[in-house]
XYZ file of C-alpha atoms in Angstrom:
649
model
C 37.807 5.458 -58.243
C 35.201 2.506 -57.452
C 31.870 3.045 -58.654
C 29.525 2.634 -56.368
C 27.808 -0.860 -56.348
C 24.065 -1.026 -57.293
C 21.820 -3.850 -57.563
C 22.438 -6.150 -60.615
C 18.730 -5.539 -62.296
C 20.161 -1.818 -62.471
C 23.400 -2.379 -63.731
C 24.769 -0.378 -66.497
C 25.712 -2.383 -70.126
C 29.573 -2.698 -70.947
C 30.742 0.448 -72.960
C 32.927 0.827 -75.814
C 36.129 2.576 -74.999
C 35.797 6.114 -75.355
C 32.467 6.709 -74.959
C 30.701 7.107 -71.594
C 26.720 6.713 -70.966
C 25.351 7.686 -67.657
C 23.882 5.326 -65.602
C 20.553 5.268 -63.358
C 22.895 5.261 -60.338
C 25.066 7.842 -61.984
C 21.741 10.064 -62.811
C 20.946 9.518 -59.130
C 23.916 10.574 -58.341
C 23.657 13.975 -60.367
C 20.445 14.179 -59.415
C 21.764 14.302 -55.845
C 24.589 16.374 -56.261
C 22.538 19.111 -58.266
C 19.319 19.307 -56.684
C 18.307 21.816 -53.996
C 16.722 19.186 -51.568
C 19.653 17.094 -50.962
C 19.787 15.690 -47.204
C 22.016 17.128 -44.786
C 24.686 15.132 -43.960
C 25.034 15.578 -39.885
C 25.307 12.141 -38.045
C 21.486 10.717 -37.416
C 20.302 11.228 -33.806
C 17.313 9.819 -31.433
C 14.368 11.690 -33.019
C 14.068 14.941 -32.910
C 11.979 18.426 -33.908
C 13.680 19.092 -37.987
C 15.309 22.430 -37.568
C 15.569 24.161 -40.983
C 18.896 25.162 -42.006
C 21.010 28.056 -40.695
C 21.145 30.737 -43.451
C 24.813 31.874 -44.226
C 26.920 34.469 -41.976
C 27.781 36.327 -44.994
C 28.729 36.516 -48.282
C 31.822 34.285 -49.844
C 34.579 36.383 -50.927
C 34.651 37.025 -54.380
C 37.712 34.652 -55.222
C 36.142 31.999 -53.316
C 32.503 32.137 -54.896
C 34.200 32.198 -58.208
C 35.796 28.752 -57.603
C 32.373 27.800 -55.979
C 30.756 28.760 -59.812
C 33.435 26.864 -61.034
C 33.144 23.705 -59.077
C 29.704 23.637 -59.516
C 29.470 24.263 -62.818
C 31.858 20.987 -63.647
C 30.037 18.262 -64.198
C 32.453 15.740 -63.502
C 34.149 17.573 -60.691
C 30.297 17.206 -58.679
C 29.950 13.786 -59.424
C 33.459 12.523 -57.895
C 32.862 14.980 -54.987
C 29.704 13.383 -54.105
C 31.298 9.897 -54.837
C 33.967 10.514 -52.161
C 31.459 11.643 -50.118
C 29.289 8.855 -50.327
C 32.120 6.295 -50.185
C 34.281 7.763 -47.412
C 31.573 7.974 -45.237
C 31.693 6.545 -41.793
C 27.791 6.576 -41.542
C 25.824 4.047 -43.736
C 24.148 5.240 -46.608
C 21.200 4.219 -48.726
C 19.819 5.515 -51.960
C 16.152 3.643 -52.388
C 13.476 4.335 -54.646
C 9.660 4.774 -53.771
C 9.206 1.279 -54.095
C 11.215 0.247 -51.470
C 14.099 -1.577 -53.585
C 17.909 -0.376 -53.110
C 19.845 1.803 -55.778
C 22.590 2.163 -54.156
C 24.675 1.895 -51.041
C 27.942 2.774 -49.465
C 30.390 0.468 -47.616
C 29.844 1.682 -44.142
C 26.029 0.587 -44.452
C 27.359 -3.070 -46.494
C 29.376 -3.336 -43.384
C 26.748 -2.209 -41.032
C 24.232 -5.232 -42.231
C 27.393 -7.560 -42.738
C 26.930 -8.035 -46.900
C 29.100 -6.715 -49.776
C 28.328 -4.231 -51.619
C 26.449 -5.794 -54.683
C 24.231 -8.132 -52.005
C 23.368 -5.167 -49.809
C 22.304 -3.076 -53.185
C 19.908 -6.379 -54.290
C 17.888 -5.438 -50.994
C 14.431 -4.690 -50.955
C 13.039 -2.557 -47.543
C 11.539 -6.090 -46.849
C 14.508 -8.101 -46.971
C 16.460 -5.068 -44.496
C 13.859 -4.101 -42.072
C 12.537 -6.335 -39.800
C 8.735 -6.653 -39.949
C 8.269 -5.937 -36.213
C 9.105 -2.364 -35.731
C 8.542 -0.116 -32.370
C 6.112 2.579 -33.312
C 5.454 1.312 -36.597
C 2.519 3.311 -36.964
C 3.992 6.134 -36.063
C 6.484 6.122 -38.693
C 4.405 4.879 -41.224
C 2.361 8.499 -41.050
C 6.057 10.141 -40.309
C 6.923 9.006 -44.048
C 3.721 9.918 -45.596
C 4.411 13.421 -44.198
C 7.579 13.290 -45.717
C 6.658 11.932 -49.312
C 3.481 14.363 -49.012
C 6.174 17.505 -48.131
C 5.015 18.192 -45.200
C 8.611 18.095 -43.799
C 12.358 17.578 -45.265
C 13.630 14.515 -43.772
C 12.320 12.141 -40.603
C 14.305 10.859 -37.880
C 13.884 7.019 -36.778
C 14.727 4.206 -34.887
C 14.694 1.161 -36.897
C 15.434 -2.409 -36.688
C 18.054 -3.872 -39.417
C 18.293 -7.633 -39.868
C 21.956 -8.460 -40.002
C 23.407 -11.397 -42.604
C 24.137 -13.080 -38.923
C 20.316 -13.162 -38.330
C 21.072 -10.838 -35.106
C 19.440 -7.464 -35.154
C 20.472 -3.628 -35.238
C 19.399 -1.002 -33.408
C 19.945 1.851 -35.549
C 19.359 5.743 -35.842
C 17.900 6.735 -39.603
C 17.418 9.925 -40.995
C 15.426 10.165 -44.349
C 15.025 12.418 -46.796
C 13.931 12.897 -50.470
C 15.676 13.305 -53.857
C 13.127 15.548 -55.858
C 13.687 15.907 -59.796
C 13.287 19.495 -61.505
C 9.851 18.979 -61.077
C 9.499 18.821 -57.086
C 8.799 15.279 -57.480
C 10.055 12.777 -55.196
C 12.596 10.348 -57.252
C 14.687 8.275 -54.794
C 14.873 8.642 -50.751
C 18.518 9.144 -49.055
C 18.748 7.405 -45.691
C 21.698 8.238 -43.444
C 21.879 4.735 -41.021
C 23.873 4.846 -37.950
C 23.810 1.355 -35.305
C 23.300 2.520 -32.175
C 23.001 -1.484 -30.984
C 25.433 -0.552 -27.984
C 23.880 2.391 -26.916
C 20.303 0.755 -26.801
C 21.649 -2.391 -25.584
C 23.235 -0.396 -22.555
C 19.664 1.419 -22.578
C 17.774 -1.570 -21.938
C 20.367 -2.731 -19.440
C 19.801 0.578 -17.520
C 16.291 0.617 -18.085
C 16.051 -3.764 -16.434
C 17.873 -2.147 -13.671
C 15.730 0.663 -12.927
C 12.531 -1.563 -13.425
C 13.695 -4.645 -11.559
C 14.588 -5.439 -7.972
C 18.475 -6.666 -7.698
C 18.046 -8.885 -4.637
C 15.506 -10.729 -6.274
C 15.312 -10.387 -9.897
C 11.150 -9.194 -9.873
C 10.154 -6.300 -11.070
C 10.024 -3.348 -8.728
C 7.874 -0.992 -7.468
C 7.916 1.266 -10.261
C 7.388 -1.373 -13.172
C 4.454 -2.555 -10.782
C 2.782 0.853 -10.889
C 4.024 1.795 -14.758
C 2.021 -1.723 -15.428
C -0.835 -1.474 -12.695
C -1.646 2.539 -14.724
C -1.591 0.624 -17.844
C -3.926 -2.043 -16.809
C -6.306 0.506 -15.142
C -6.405 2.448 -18.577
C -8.509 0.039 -20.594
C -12.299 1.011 -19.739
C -13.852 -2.496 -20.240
C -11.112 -4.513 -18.256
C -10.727 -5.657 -14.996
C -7.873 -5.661 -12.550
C -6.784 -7.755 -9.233
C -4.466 -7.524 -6.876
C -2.837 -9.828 -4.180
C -0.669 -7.243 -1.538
C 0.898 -9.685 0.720
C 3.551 -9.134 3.586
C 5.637 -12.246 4.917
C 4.706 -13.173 8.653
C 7.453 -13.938 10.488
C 9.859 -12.279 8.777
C 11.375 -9.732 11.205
C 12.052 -13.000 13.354
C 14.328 -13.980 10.672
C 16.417 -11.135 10.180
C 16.749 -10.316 14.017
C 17.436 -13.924 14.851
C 19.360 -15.031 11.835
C 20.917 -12.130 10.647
C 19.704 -9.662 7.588
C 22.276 -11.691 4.941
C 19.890 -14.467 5.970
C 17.125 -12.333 5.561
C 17.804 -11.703 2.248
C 18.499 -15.160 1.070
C 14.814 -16.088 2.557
C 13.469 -13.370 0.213
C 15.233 -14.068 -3.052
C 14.084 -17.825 -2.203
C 10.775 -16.629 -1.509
C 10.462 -14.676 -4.885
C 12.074 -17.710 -7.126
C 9.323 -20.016 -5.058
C 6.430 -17.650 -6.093
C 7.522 -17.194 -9.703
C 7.744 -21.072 -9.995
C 4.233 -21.576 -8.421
C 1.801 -18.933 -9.797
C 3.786 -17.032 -12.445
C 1.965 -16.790 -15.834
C 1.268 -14.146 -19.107
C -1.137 -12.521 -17.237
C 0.265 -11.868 -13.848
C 3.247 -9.626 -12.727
C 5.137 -10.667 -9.462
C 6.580 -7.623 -7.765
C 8.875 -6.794 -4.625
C 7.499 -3.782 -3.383
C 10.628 -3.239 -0.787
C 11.249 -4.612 2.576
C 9.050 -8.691 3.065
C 6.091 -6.589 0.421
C 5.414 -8.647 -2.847
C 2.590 -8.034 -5.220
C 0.899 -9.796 -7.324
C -1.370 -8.060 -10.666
C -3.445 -9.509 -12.575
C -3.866 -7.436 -15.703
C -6.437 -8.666 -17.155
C -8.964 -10.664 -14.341
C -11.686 -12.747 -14.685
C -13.006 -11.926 -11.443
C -12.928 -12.004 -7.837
C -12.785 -15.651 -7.708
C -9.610 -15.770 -10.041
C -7.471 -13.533 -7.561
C -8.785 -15.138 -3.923
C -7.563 -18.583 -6.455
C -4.150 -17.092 -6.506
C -4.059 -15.773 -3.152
C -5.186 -19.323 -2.291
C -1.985 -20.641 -4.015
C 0.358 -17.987 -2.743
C -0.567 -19.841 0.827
C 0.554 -22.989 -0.435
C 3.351 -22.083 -1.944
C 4.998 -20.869 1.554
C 3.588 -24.172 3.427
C 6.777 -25.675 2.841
C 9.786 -24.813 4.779
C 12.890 -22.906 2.876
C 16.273 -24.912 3.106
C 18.694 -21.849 3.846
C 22.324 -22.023 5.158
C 21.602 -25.000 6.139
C 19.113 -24.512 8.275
C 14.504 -24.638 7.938
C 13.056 -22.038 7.886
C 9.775 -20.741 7.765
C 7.025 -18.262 6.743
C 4.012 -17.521 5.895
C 1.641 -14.684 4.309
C -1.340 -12.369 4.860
C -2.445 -11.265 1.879
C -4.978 -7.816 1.012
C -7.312 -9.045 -1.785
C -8.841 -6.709 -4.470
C -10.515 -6.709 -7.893
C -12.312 -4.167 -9.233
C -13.232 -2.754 -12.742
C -10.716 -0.625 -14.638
C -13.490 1.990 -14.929
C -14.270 2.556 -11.541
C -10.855 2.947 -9.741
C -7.428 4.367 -10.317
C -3.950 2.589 -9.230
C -4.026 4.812 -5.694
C -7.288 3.513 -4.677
C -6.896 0.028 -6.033
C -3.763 0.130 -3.900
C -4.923 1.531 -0.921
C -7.745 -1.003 -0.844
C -5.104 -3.836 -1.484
C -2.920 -2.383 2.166
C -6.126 -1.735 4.400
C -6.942 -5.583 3.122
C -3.841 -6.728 4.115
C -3.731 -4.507 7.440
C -6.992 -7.424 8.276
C -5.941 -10.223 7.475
C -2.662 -9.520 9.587
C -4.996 -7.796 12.385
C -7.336 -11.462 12.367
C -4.426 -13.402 12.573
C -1.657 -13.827 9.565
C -1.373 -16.657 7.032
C -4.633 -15.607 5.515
C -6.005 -13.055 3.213
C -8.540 -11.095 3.653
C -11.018 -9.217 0.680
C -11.590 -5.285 -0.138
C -15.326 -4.573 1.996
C -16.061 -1.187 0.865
C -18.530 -1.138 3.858
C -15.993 -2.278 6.955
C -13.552 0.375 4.715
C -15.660 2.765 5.847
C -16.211 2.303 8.991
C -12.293 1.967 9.221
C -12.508 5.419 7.849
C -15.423 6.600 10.752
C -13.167 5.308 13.264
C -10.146 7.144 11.987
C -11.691 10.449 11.867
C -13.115 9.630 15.434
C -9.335 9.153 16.539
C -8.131 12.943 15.239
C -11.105 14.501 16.881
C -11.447 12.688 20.097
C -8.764 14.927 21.994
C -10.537 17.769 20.993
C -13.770 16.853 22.028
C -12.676 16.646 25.369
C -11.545 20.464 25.762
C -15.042 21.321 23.749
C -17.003 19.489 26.584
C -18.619 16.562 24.136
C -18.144 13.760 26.497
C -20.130 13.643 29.657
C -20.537 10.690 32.522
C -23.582 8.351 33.387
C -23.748 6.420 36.575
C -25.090 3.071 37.552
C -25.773 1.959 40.603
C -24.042 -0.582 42.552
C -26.533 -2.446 44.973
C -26.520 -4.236 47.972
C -27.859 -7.526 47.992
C -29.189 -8.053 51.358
C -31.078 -5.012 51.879
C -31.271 -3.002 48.245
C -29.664 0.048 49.381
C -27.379 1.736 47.129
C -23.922 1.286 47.837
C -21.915 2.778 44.907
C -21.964 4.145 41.690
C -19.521 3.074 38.561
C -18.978 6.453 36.648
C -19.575 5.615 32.853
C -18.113 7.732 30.226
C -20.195 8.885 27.099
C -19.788 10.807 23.574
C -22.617 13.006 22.571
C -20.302 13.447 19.011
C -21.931 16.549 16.953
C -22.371 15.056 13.369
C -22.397 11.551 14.537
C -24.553 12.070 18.001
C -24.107 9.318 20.830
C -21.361 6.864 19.972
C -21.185 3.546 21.750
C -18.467 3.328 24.447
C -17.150 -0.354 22.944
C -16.771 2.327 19.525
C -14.501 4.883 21.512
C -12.871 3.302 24.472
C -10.496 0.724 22.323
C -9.678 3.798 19.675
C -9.018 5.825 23.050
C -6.519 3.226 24.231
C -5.063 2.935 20.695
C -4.426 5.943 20.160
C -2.816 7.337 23.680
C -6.303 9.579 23.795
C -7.415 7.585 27.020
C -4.905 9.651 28.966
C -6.157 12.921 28.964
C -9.983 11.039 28.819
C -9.187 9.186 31.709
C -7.525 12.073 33.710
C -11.051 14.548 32.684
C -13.583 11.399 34.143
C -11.450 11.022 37.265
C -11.582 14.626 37.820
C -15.817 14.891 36.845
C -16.339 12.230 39.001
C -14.903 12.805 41.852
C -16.229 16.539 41.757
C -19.706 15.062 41.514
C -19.385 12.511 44.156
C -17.850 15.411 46.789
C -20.978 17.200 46.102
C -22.758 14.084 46.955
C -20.849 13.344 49.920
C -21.522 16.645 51.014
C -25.069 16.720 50.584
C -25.869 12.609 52.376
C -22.868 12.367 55.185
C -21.938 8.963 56.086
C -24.564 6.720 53.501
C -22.888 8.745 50.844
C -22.194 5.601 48.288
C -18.456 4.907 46.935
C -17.601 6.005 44.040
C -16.130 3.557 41.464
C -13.766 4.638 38.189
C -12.561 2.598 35.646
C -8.455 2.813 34.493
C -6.863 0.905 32.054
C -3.170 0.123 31.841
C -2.101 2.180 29.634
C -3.281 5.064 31.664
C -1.053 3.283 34.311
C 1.918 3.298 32.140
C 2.001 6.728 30.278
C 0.887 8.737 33.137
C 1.768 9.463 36.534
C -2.298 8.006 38.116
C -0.764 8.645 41.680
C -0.487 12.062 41.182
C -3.478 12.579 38.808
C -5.677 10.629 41.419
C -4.441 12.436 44.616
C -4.624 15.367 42.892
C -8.574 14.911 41.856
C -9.098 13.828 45.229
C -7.426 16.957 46.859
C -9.192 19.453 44.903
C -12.970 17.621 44.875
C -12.179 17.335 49.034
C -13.801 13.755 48.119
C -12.100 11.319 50.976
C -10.230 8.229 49.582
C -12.301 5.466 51.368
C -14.726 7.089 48.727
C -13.334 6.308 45.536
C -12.868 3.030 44.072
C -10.399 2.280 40.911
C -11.221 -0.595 38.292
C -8.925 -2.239 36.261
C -10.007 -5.455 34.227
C -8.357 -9.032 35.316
C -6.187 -9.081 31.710
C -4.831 -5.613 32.389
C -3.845 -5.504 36.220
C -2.319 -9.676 36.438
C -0.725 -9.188 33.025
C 1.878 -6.373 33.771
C 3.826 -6.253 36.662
C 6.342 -3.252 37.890
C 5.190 0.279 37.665
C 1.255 -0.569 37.741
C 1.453 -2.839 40.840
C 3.610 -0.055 42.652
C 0.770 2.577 41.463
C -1.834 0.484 43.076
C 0.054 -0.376 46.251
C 1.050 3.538 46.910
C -2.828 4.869 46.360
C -4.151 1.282 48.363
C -1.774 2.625 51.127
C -3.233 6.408 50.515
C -6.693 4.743 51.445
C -7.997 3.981 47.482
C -9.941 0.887 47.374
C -8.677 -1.021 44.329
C -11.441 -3.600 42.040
C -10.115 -5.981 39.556
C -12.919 -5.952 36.744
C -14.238 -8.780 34.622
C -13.331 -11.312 37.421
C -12.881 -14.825 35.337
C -12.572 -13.983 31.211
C -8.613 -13.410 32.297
C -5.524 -15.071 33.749
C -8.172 -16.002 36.904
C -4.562 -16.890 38.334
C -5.631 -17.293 42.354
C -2.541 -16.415 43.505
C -2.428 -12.730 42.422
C -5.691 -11.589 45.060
C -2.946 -12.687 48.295
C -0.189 -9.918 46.124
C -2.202 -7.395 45.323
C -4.016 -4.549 47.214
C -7.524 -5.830 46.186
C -10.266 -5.007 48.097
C -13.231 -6.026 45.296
C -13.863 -8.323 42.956
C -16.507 -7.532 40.337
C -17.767 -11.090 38.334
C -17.868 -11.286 34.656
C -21.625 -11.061 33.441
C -21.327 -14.367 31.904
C -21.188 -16.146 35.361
C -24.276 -14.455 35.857
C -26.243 -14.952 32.409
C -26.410 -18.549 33.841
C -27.172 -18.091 37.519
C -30.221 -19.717 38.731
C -30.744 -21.400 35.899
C -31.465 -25.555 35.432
C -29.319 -26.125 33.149
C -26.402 -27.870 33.274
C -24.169 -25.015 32.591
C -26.334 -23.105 35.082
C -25.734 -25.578 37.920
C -21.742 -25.077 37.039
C -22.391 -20.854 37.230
C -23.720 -21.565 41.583
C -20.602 -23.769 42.133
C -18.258 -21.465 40.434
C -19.673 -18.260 41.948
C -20.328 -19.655 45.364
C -16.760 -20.943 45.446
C -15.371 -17.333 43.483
C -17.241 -15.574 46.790
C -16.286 -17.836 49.584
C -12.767 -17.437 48.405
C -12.914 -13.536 48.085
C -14.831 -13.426 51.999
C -11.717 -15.382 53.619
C -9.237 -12.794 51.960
C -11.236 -10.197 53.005
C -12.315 -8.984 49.460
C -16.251 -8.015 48.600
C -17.341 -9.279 45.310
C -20.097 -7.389 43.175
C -21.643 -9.070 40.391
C -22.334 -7.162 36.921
C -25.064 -8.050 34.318
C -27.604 -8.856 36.283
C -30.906 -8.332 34.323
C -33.886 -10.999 36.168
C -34.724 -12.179 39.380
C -33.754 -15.489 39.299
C -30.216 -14.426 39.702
C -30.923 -12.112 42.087
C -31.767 -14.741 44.463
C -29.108 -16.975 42.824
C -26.637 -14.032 44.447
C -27.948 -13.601 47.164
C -28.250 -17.823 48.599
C -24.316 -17.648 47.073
C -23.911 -14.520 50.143
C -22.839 -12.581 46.890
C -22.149 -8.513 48.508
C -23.030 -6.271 45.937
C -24.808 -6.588 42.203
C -24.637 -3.937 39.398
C -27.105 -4.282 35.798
C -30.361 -3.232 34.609
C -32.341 -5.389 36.756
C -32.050 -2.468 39.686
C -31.214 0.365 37.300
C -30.016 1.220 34.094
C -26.939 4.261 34.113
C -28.144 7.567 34.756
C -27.343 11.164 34.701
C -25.087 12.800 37.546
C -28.707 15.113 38.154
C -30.832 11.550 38.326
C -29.058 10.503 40.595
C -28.327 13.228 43.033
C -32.340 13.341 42.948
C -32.695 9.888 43.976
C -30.197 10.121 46.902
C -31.558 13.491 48.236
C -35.139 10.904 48.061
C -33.525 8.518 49.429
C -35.359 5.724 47.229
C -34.124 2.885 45.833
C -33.033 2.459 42.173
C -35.783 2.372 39.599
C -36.159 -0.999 38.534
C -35.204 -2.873 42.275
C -37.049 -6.008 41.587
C -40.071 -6.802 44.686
C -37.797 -8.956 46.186
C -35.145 -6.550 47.246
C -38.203 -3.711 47.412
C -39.980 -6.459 50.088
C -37.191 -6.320 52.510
C-alpha cells in the first residue's frame, strides 16, 4: 500500500530492514484512528446547524462485537483501515496542524488543487487559501469556537487557489484531532469543489438581478442596493427616476421589436455616458430607468447627472436603419440616509417625475416637500369631494350681471363654493380642475343646475317679467359623460323655471375644441329655448367662424380685454379697437356680449361708448348669497357697489 505523502520537513528517516519506527504522519494517523473525536466522514454541505450523532439502534450481536474488539484492538489492522479510507476517498482530505502547515493529504484533494501529492503536503493555509475570503470574519470566530470546544466540527465555504491560478469554490468541513489529553493536535478538513454549483449559482443569481433585454440591473438589485445605501446613518443618497418621452410613439408606430432595440440602445448610451463606482443604472420595467447614487455629495451632484442624462438622449438613435428619437423627464431626489427609507425616497423620486412630465417632458424636476403636500391636500380633496355633495358642503353665490345703459340687473351667474369642514372655504380655481379630473364635476354640475334653477323659479315667481336670467356654467366633460339634455330639461321641469330663463356657459377652449355630441347637446336645448354663452371670449381658438355654426346667443369677454379698457396706454388703445370691433361683430349676428372683470369706472364708460350690453365684476357687486340677493330684488335696488355713473342715470 502507498503511504500517504506528507510534506518533506516531516518526512520519516530511511529504516533498516526489519525494524519499523512510526512516523508523525503515522502517529497522526493512530491518533485519528483511535481517538474518540474523529470527524465524521459524510460529504461536506453549504453550512449548516452541527447535529450530534445518532446514538446506535441497538446492541451488535455478540459474534459481531467480538470481531469489532478484535479489529480494534489490532494495531495494524486500524491503521490500513484508515489508510484506505483516507486514500480511496472521493472527497479531498487534509490533515493540518494548529499552525496552519499541511501533514498530510489524500489524492482527491492533490487533484482537487491540481498538485501531487508531496507539493500539495508542502502547503501552508497561506499558500491554499486565498486571502480574500467571503465572511472571513465570520469564520475566523467559527474556528475559534471550534479550537475553544465550543462545537465538533464547522462547515465553510472557502476559496482554494488552484496550481492553474483559477479559483475553487469549495464546501469544507473541519474538525479536531484531540490527544488523550482533550487537546487539540491536528485539524481534519473534508474539501469538496462545488465550483459548478456556485458558478451556476451566480449565473442564476445575474439572471435574477439583471434585466435580459438590456443587461442593467433590475428592479430588485435596484432596491436590494437602494436598502443598503439607506442603511448607513451618516450617508447620503440620490436618485434620478426618469421615464422616456416619446416612447409609446415608438412602439405603436414602429413596432415593439423596435421598441426594444431603442431601449437596449438607450441603456448601452446611458452606461457609456454617466456610468461610474458610485452610481447604479437600473431598468425598472417598461421606458423606467433609474439612476442611484450610493453615496452623494449632494443635491447639486444628482441635478449634475440628471443634467447629463438630458444630453445623453439629444442625439438621435440609428435603429433599423432608421433616426429615431427621445427624450427624458426625470424625478430628482437626495436626501440623508437617516431621514428616509427606500419607499419614501422612491415615492418622492415618481411624484418628481409625475412634474416634470406634467410641465412639459425633457426636463427634470426636484423633490418640494411643500408642493408634495399640497399634491397630497389635493388628493384627499378628490376622495371626499363626491361625498361632500350628498352631506350638503357646497353651496352657490351669485353675481350680478348688469346692464350697461341703465344699471338694472339683468342676470345672475350662479357660482359654486366649498365650505370644506377641516379645511373651511376652498378656492373654486382649488376644486373645479380636481372636479373635472376626477369625473366629480358630473354629479357637481348636475346638484348646481338643479340649486339654481330652484332658486331662480322662486325668484321668477316672486318679480314676474324683470325676473333676471339665470346663467350656469358647464364644462365639456359634463357634456361628454352625461346626458345635459336630459339633466337640464329635467331641472327645468321640476323648478317650473321657463327656458328663456336660464343661460348655459361653456368657455371658448371647451365648446370650439370638440365637435359631435356637445354641439348636438347645445343645438337640441338652443331649440328647447336655452340661451347658450361661450365664456372667456378671446384666451381660445377666437376662430370667427364658429359664432355663424353655433347656437350662440352671448358672448362674455375675457377680463383681460377689460383690465386695459379706457386706459392711455398703448395696449389700452388696442383693448377699445378690439372690443369695439368683438361687439359690433356679435350685434350684426345677433349675439349680446357681457364683459367680466370689470373693477373701475374708467371701463365702465370704456363699455359703454364701445355699446358693450351687459358687464359682470366687483365694480357693481361682488357674488352674493341666494338670500342677498332675493332681498335686493324684492327692493328692487341696484347692486351694491353700482358706480355714480350708472346710479346717475
Amino acid at each position: 500500500m502507498e503511504t500517504p505523502e506528507r510534506a518533506p520537513a516531516q518526512g520519516p528517516a530511511e529504516q533498516p530492514t526489519g525494524q519499523r519506527k512510526e512516523t508523525p504522519a503515522e502517529n497522526a494517523t493512530d491518533a485519528a484512528t483511535d481517538t474518540a473525536t474523529t470527524t465524521a466522514t459524510s460529504a461536506p454541505t453549504d453550512d449548516a446547524p452541527d447535529e450530534p450523532a445518532p446514538e446506535p439502534a441497538s446492541e451488535p450481536a455478540p459474534e459481531r462485537a467480538a470481531e469489532l474488539r478484535r479489529l480494534d484492538a489490532d494495531p495494524f489492522t486500524g491503521e490500513e483501515r484508515f489508510r484506505a479510507v483516507f486514500d480511496e476517498s472521493g472527497i479531498g482530505i487534509r490533515l493540518g496542524d494548529l499552525e496552519g502547515r499541511t501533514v498530510m493529504v489524500n489524492q482527491a484533494f492533490a487533484q482537487m488543487i491540481g498538485h501531487s501529492r508531496p507539493a500539495a503536503a508542502a502547503l501552508h493555509d497561506a499558500d491554499l487559501l486565498h486571502p480574500d475570503q467571503e465572511g472571513a470574519e465570520e469564520a475566523a470566530a467559527r474556528h475559534r469556537d471550534l479550537l475553544a470546544g465550543r462545537v465538533d466540527r464547522v462547515k465553510l465555504r472557502r476559496r482554494f487557489r488552484h496550481s492553474s491560478g483559477r479559483l475553487l469554490w469549495t464546501s469544507m468541513t473541519m474538525s479536531l484531532i484531540r490527544d488523550a489529553t482533550g487537546q487539540p493536535v491536528y485539524t481534519l478538513s473534508l474539501v469538496e469543489d462545488i465550483s459548478e454549483q456556485h458558478e451556476l449559482q451566480e449565473r442564476l443569481r445575474h439572471q435574477a438581478q439583471h434585466d435580459p433585454l438590456t443587461g442593467l440591473p433590475n428592479r430588485a438589485l435596484f432596491f436590494e442596493r437602494l436598502e443598503a445605501a439607506t442603511s448607513g446613518q451618516d450617508a447620503r443618497v440620490g436618485v434620478c427616476y426618469l421615464d422616456l418621452d416619446g416612447f409609446k410613439a415608438v412602439n405603436d408606430t414602429l413596432g415593439h421589436h423596435m421598441g426594444d432595440d431603442l431601449l437596449a440602445h438607450v441603456a448601452d448610451r446611458l452606461a457609456d455616458r454617466i456610468g461610474a463606482a458610485d452610481r447604479l443604472i437600473a431598468r425598472m420595467g417598461g421606458d423606467e430607468f433609474v439612476v442611484l447614487v450610493e453615496r452623494s455629495t449632494g443635491l447639486a451632484q444628482v441635478t449634475a447627472i440628471a443634467e447629463e442624462v438630458l444630453r445623453a438622449l439629444d442625439a438621435p438613435f440609428e435603429i433599423g436603419g432608421q433616426r429615431v428619437s427621445v427624450s427624458a423627464s426625470i424625478g430628482v431626489v437626495e436626501q440623508a440616509a437617516a431621514q428616509t427609507t427606500p419607499a419614501e425616497l422612491m415615492t418622492a423620486a415618481d411624484a418628481s417625475l409625475y412634474w416634470a412630465k406634467h410641465e412639459g417632458k425633457g426636463r427634470w424636476r426636484c423633490w418640494e416637500p411643500d408642493r408634495a403636500a399640497r399634491e397630497v391636500t389635493r388628493q384627499r380633496l378628490a376622495t371626499t369631494m363626491r361625498p361632500a355633495i350628498e352631506q350638503g358642503e357646497f353651496h352657490l353665490e351669485y353675481q350680478p350681471l348688469v346692464d350697461l345703459r341703465d344699471g338694472a340687473l339683468r342676470g345672475v351667474e350662479a357660482l359654486v363654493r366649498w365650505n370644506h369642514p377641516r379645511l373651511g372655504r376652498i378656492a373654486p380655481s382649488v376644486f373645479i380642475g380636481l372636479a373635472e379630473e376626477t369625473g366629480a364635476i358630473v354629479p357637481l354640475g348636475r346638484w348646481i343646475l338643479t340649486e339654481a334653477c330652484s332658486r331662480a323659479a322662486e325668484w321668477a315667481a316672486a318679480i314676474g317679467r324683470e325676473c333676471p336670467f339665470l346663467s350656469v356654467n358647464l364644462t365639456v366633460r359634463q357634456m361628454w359623460e352625461s346626458d345635459v339634455v336630459r339633466d337640464v330639461l329635467r331641472a327645468l321641469e321640476v323648478s317650473g323655471l321657463p327656458p328663456a330663463l336660464l343661460q348655459l356657459e361653456l368657455t371658448e377652449s371647451d365648446l370650439l375644441g370638440d365637435a359631435g355630441r356637445p354641439v348636438e347637446a347645445l343645438n337640441e336645448l338652443a331649440h328647447a329655448g336655452v340661451r347658450i354663452a361661450i365664456d372667456d371670449f378671446g384666451t381660445g381658438y377666437s376662430n370667427l367662424a364658429y359664432l355663424s355654426m353655433l347656437p350662440v346667443h352671448a358672448l362674455k369677454l375675457d377680463g383681460m380685454f377689460v383690465q386695459g379698457f379706457g386706459t392711455t396706454d398703448r395696449s389700452g388703445s388696442r383693448n377699445d379697437t378690439i372690443v369695439t370691433a368683438l361687439v359690433r361683430l356679435a350685434h350684426s349676428l345677433g349675439i349680446t356680449v357681457t364683459a367680466e372683470g370689470v373693477e373701475r369706472e374708467e371701463q365702465v364708460s370704456g363699455l359703454r361708448a364701445a355699446d358693450c350690453d351687459l358687464a359682470q365684476g366687483w365694480y357693481f357687486a361682488r357674488p352674493v348669497s341666494a338670500e342677498d340677493l332675493t332681498a335686493m330684488l324684492l327692493r328692487g335696488t341696484p347692486p351694491p357697489g353700482a358706480g355714480p355713473a350708472v346710479r346717475d342715470r
